[in-house]
Short mmCIF file of C-alpha atoms and ligand atoms in Angstrom, two decimals:
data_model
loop_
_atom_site.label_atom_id
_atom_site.label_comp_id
_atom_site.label_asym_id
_atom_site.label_seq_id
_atom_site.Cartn_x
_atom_site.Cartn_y
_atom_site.Cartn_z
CA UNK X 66 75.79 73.87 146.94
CA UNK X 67 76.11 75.52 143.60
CA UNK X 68 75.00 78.60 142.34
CA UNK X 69 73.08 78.92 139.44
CA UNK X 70 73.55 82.12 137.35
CA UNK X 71 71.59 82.37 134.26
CA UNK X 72 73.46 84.48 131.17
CA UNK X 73 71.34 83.27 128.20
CA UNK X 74 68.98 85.41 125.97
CA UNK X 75 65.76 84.41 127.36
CA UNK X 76 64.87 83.51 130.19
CA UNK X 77 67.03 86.03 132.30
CA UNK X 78 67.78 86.55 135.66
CA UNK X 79 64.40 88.16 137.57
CA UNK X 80 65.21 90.62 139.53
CA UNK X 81 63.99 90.31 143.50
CA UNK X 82 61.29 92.67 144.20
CA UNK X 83 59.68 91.14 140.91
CA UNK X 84 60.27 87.90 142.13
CA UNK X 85 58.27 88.35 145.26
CA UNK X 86 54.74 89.58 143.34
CA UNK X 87 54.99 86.14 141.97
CA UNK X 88 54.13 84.48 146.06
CA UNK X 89 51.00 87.37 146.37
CA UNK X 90 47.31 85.91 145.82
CA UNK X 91 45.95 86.17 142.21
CA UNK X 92 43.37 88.43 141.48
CA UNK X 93 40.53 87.79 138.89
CA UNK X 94 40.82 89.53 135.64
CA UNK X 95 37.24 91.12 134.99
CA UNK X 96 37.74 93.26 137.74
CA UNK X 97 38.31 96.92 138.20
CA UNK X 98 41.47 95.49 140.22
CA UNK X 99 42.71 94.09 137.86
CA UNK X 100 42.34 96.98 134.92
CA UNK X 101 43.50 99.15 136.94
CA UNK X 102 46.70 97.13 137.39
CA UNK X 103 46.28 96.38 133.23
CA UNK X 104 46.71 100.18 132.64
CA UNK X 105 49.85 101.12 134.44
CA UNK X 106 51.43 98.20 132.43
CA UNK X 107 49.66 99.80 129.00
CA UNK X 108 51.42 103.06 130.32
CA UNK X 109 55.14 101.42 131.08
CA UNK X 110 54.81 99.82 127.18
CA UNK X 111 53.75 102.97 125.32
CA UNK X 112 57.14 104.32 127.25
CA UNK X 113 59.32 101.32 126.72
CA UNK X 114 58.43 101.03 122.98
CA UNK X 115 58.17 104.97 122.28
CA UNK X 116 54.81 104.94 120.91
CA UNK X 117 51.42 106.62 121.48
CA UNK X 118 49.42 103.91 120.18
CA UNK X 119 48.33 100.84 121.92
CA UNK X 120 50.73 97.92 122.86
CA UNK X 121 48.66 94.84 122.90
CA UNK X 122 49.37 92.24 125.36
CA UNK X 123 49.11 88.56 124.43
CA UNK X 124 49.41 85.49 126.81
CA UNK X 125 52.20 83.16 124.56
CA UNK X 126 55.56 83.44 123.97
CA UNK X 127 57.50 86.18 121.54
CA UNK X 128 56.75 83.64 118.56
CA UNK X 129 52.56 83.73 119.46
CA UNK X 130 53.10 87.33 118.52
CA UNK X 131 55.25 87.02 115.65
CA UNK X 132 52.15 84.54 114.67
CA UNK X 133 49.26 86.94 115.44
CA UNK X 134 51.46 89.26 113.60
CA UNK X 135 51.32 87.18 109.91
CA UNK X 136 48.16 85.90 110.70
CA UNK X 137 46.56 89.42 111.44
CA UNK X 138 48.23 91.60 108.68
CA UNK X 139 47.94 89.58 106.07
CA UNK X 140 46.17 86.93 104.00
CA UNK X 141 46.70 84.12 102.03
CA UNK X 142 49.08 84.70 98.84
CA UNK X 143 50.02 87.78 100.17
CA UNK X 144 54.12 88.17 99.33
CA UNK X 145 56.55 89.40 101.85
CA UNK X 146 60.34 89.82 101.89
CA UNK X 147 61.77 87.78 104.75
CA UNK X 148 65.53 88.66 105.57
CA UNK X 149 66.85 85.30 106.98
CA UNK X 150 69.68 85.89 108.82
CA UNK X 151 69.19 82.69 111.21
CA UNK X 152 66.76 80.85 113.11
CA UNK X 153 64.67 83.68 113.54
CA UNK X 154 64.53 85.36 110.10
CA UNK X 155 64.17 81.50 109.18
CA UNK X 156 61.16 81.35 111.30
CA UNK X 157 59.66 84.78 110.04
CA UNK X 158 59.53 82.93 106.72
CA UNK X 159 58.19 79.50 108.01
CA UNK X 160 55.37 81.37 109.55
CA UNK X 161 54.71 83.45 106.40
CA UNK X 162 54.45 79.79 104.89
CA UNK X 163 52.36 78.18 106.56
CA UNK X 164 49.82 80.99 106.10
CA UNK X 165 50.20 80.34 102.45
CA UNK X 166 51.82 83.89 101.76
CA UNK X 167 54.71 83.87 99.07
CA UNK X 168 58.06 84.18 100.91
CA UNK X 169 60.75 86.16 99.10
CA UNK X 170 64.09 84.98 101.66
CA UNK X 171 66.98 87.26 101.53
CA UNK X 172 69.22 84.48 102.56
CA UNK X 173 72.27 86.04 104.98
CA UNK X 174 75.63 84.21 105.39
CA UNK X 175 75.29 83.24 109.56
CA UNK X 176 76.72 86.06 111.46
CA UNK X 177 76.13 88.52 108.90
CA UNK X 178 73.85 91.36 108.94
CA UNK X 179 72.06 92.88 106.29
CA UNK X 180 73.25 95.11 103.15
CA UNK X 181 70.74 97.60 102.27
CA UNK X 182 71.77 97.81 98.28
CA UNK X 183 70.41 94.11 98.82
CA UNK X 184 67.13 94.76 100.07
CA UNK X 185 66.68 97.75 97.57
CA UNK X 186 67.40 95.60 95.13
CA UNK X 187 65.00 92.90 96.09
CA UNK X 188 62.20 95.02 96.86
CA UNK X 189 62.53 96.65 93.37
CA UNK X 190 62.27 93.01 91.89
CA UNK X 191 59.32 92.21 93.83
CA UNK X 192 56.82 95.21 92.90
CA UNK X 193 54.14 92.92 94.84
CA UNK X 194 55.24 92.65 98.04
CA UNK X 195 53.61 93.96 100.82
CA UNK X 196 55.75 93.97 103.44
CA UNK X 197 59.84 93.23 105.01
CA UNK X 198 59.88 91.06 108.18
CA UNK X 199 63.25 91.17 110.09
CA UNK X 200 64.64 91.14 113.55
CA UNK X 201 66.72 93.80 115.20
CA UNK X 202 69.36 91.54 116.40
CA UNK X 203 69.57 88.04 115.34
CA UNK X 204 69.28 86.01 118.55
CA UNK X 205 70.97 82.84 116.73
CA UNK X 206 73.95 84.83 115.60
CA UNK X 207 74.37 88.09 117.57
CA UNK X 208 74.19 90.23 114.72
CA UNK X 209 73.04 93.42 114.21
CA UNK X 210 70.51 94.63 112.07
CA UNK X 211 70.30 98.03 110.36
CA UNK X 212 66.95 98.93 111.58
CA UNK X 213 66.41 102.48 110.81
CA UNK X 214 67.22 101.92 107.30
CA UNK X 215 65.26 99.24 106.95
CA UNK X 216 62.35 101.08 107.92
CA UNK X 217 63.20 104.04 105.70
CA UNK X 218 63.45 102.28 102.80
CA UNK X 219 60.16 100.47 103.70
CA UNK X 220 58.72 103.76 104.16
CA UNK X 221 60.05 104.63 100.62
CA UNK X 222 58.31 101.96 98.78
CA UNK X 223 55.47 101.89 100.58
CA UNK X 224 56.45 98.66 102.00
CA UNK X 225 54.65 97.07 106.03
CA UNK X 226 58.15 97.01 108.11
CA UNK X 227 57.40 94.30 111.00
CA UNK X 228 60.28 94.29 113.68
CA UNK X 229 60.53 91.25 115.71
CA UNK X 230 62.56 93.23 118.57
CA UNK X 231 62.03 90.74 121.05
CA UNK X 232 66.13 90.79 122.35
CA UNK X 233 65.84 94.47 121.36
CA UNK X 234 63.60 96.27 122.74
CA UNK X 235 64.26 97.39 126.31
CA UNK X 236 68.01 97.63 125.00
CA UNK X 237 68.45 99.25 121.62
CA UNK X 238 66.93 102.58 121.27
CA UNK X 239 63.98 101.82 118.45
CA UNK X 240 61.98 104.76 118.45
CA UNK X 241 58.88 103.15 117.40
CA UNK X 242 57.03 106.17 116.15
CA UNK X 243 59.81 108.27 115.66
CA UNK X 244 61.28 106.11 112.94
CA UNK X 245 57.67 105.19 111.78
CA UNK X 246 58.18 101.58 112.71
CA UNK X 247 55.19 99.56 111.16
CA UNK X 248 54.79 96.57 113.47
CA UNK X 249 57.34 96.48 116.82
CA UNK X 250 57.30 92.90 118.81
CA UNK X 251 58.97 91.77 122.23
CA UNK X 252 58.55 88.83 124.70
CA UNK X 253 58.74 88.63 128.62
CA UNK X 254 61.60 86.81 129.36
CA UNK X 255 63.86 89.50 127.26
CA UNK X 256 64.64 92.38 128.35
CA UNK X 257 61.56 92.69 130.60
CA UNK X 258 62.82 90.83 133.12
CA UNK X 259 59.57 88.38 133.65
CA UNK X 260 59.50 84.79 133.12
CA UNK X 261 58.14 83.55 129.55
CA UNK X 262 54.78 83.66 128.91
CA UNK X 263 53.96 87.17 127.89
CA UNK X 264 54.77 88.89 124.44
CA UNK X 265 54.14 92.06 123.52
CA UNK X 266 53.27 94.24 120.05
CA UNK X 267 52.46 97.59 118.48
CA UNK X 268 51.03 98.51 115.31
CA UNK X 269 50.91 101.89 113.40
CA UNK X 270 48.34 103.17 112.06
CA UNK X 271 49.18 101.90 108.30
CA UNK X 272 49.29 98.21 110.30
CA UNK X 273 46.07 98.25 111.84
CA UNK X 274 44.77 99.42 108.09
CA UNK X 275 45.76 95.88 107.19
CA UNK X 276 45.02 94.15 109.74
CA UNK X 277 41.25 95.32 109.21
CA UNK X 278 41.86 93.89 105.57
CA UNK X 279 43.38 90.36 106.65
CA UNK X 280 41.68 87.57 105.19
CA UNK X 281 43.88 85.21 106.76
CA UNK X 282 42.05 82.52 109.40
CA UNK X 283 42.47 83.42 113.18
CA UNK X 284 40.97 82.87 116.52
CA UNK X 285 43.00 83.10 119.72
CA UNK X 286 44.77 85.66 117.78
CA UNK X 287 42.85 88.12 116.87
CA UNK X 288 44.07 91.52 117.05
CA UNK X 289 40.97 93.37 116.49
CA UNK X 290 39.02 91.68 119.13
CA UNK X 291 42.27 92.17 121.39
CA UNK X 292 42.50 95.79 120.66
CA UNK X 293 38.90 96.40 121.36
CA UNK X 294 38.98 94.73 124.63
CA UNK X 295 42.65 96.49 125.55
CA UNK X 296 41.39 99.74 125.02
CA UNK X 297 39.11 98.99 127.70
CA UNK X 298 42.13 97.19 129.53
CA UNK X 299 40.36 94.14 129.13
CA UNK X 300 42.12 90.99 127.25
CA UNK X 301 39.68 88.72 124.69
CA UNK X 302 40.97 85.36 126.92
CA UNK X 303 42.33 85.14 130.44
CA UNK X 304 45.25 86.66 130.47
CA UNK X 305 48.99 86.03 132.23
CA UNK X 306 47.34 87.33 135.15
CA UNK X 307 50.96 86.91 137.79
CA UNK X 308 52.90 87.77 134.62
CA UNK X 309 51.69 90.98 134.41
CA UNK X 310 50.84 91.60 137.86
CA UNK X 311 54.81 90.87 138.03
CA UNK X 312 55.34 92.76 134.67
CA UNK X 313 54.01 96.62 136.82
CA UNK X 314 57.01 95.87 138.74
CA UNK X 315 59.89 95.14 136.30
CA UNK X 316 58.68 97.51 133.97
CA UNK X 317 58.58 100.42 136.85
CA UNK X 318 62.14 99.52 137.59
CA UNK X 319 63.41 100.21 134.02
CA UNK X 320 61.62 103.41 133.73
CA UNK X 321 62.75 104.37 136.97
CA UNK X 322 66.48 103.62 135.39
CA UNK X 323 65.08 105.49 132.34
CA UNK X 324 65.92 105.09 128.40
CA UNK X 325 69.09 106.38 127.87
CA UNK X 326 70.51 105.12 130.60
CA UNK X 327 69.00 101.31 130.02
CA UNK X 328 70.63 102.04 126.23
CA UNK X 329 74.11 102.86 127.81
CA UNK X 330 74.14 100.05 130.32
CA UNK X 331 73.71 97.29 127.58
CA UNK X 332 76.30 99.34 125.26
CA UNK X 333 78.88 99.32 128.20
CA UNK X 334 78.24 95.48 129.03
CA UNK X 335 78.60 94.21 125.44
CA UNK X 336 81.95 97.08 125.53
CA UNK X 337 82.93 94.96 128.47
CA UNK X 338 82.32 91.57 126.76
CA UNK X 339 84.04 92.48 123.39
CA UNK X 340 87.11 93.43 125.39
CA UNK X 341 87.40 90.45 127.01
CA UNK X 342 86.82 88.22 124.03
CA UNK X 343 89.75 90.15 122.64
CA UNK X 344 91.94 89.73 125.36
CA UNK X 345 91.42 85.95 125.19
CA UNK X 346 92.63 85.39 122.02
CA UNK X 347 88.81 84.61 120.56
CA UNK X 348 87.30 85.47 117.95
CA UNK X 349 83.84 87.49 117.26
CA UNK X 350 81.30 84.91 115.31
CA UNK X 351 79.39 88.23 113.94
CA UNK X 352 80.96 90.81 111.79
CA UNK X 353 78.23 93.19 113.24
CA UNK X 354 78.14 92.37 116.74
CA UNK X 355 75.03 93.29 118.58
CA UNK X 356 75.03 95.25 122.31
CA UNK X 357 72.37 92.14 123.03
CA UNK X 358 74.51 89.27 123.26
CA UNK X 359 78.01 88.48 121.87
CA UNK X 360 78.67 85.37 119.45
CA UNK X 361 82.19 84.05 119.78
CA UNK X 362 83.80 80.92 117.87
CA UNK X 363 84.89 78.05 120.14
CA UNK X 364 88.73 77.88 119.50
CA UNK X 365 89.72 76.40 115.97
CA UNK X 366 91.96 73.71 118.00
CA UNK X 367 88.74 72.06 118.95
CA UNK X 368 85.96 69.65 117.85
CA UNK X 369 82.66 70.11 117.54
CA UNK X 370 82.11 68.09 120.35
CA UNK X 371 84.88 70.06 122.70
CA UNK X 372 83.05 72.87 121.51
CA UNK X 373 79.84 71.68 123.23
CA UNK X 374 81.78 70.84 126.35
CA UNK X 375 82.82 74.58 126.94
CA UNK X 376 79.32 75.16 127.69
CA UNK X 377 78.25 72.09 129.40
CA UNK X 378 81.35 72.43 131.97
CA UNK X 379 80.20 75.82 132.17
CA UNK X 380 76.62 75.06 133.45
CA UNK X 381 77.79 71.74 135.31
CA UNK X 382 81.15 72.59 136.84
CA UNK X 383 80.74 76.15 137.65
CA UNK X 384 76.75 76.78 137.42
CA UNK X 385 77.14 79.70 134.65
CA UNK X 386 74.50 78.75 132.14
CA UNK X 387 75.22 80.10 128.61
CA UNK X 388 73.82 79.20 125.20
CA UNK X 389 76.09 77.44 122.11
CA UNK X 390 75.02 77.29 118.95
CA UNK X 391 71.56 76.00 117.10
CA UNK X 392 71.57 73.75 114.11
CA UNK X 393 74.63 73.57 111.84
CA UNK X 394 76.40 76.28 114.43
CA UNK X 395 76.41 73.52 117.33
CA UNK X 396 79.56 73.18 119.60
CA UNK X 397 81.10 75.95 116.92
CA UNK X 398 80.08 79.22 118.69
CA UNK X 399 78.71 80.31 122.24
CA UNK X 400 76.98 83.17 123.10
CA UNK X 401 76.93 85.29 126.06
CA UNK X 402 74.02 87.31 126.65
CA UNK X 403 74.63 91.10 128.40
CA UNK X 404 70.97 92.06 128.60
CA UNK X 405 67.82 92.17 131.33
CA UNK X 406 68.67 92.13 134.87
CA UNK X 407 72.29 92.54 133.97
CA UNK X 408 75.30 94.35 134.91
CA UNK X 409 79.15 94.61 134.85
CA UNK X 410 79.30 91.82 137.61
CA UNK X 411 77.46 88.86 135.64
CA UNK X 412 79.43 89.39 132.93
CA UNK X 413 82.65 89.25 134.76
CA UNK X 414 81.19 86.13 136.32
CA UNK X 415 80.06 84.66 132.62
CA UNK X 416 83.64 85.70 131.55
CA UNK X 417 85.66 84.13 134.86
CA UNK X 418 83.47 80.94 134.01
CA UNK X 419 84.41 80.62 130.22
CA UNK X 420 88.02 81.30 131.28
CA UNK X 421 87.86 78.05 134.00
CA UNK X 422 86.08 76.23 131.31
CA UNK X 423 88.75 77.06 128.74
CA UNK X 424 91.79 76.08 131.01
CA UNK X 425 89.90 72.72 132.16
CA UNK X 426 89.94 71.77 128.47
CA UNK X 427 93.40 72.25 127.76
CA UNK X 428 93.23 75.83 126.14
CA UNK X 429 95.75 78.32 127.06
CA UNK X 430 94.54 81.40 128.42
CA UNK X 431 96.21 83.31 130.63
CA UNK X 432 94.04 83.50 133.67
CA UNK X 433 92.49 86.52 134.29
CA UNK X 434 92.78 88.34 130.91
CA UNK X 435 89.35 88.51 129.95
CA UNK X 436 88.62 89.49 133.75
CA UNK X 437 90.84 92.22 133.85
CA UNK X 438 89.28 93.08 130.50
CA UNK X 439 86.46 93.65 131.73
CA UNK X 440 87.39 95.76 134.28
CA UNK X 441 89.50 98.20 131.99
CA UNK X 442 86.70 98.18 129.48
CA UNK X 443 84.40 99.07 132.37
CA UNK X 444 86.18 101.93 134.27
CA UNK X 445 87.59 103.64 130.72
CA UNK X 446 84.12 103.51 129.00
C1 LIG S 176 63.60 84.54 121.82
C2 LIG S 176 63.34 85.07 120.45
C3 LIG S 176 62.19 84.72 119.72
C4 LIG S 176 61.24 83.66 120.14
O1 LIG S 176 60.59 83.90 121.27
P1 LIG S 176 59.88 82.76 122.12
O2 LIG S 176 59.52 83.54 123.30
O3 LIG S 176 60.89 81.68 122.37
O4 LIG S 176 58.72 82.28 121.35
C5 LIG S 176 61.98 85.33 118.51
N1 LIG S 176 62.84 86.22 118.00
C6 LIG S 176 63.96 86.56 118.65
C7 LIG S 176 64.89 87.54 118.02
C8 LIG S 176 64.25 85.99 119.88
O5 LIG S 176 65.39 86.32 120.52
#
């Protein structure tokens, strides 16, 4: 028998009384039933994302949204400033692309997060552009992005700011209307705590302005049809129907936890997590690492393809699934996620796994230092 513990940024662990609306019967979606159900959800996401305004929900993943996003705001030779600080700023700008906008890449070093003398500058050489596209944390590095001051200097130049927050929201505090956030995106299998398939996004007023002015070709993803048909907590297509049937559940257990305190847990587990990299001798891939997930570097003694064996041991020996690196960062980093359905016990587990891992590959580490770093980090913070 062996155990299988999931500790990777989407999909996360589910937790049990979520689990179970998954084995009720399925209702049918143009029913009062069902909008009923539809509403307490559109309740639970105008709390979780700190907005009065709509939250749309669309049946694809967190990159269907970041698609509806370009495709709805925007049209053809349209230029945006894309800050590409990995695979996901990299697919902002591939999206923006293939739309036939004009991409303007602030290109980050991997691990790196963003100056904002660099974006000033940018924006000030690009009096066209329309609108900065970034992420919150960069999944594919762990880094941290300066959010708030993206959005002020957005604000400043009359710039769109579009937010893909899908590891952030439901863990960083993004005030949505607070900050005056343009567009603000997530997915299901984030923080949410639901299996993929659901993603979700809110638009300001200034957004919806342009989306009325898109000229950009669309038709599963249309937002205006959507948010016609959501106000009346109705969806244009059939909808995730278990997902969010499942998703009244989840998202009632975080509120019941409440903001602050969801804010404070992830802070304390990626605390916990930094300690124990410390205490291990490794070394932090990202110079701004993000309370979503922690990059470290696989040891320096060891090949690329040693480095991919931490991981696979990992899942195969001891049933602790992590995620390594993507593209040219393969078998040189791993990440360990802290978020969702999460607390100071999985990442003592992830940590105790890494540790076995580590010793079976000839790596000195005295056993029971990142453990025991945990647990200090834990009870002091
Ligand atoms: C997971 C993730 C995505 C992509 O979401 P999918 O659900 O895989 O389409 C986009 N951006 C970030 C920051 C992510 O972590």
């Amino acid at each position: 028998m062996k155990k299988i513990r999931l500790l990777t940024p989407g999909p996360t662990a589910i937790p049990e009384s979520v689990l179970a609306k998954f084995a009720e019967p399925i209702i049918h979606h143009r029913t009062s039933l069902f909008e009923a159900e539809f509403k307490i959800l559109q309740d639970h996401l105008k709390w979780l994302f700190q907005t009065r305004g709509l939250v749309l929900t669309l049946t694809c993943t967190g990159t269907g949204a970041m698609e509806a996003t370009v495709a709805g705001m925007f049209s053809p030779g349209d230029s945006v400033i894309v800050v590409n600080g990995g695979k996901f700023g990299e697919r902002w700008a591939k999206i923006s692309k293939t739309y036939g906008m004009n991409v303007d890449e602030i290109l980050l070093e991997r691990g790196k997060s963003l100056h904002l003398q660099d974006l000033e500058s940018r924006i000030l050489a690009n009096p066209g552009a329309k609108a900065v596209l970034f992420q919150a944390s960069e999944t594919s590095t762990g880094a941290l992005m300066p959010v708030k001051g993206i959005v002020d200097i957005c604000k400043r130049h009359n710039l769109l700011s579009v937010c893909d927050g899908i590891t952030a929201v439901g863990i960083l505090n993004l005030p949505m209307d607070e900050w005056g956030i343009d567009v603000l995106i997530t997915g299901s299998q984030k923080a949410l705590m639901l299996p993929p398939g659901l993603s979700f996004l809110a638009l300001s007023d200034r957004a919806w302005k342009a989306v009325e002015s898109s000229r950009s070709p669309k038709y599963y993803f249309d937002l205006l049809r959507e948010r016609k048909m959501q106000e009346k907590q109705q969806t244009a297509w059939t909808p995730g129907i278990s997902l969010i049937h499942g998703g009244v559940e989840s998202l009632g257990l975080l509120r019941k936890e409440g903001l602050q305190a969801l804010f404070d847990r992830h802070e304390k587990l990626a605390r916990c997590t930094r300690a124990a990299v410390i205490a291990m001798g490794l070394e932090f891939f990202s110079s701004a690492p993000s309370p979503v997930l922690t990059a470290v570097k696989v040891p320096s003694a060891f090949t690329v393809d040693q480095g991919k064996q931490i991981q696979k041991i990992m899942q195969e020996k001891y049933g602790v699934i992590i995620t390594g690196g993507q593209d040219e960062l393969q078998g040189k980093i791993l990440r360990l996620s802290h978020f969702g359905y999460c607390d100071v016990f999985d990442v003592l587990t992830g940590v105790a796994a890494l540790e076995l891992a580590l010793a079976d590959l000839g790596y000195t580490v005295a056993f029971g230092a990142g453990t025991s770093a945990v647990l200090t980090a834990y009870r002091d913070s």
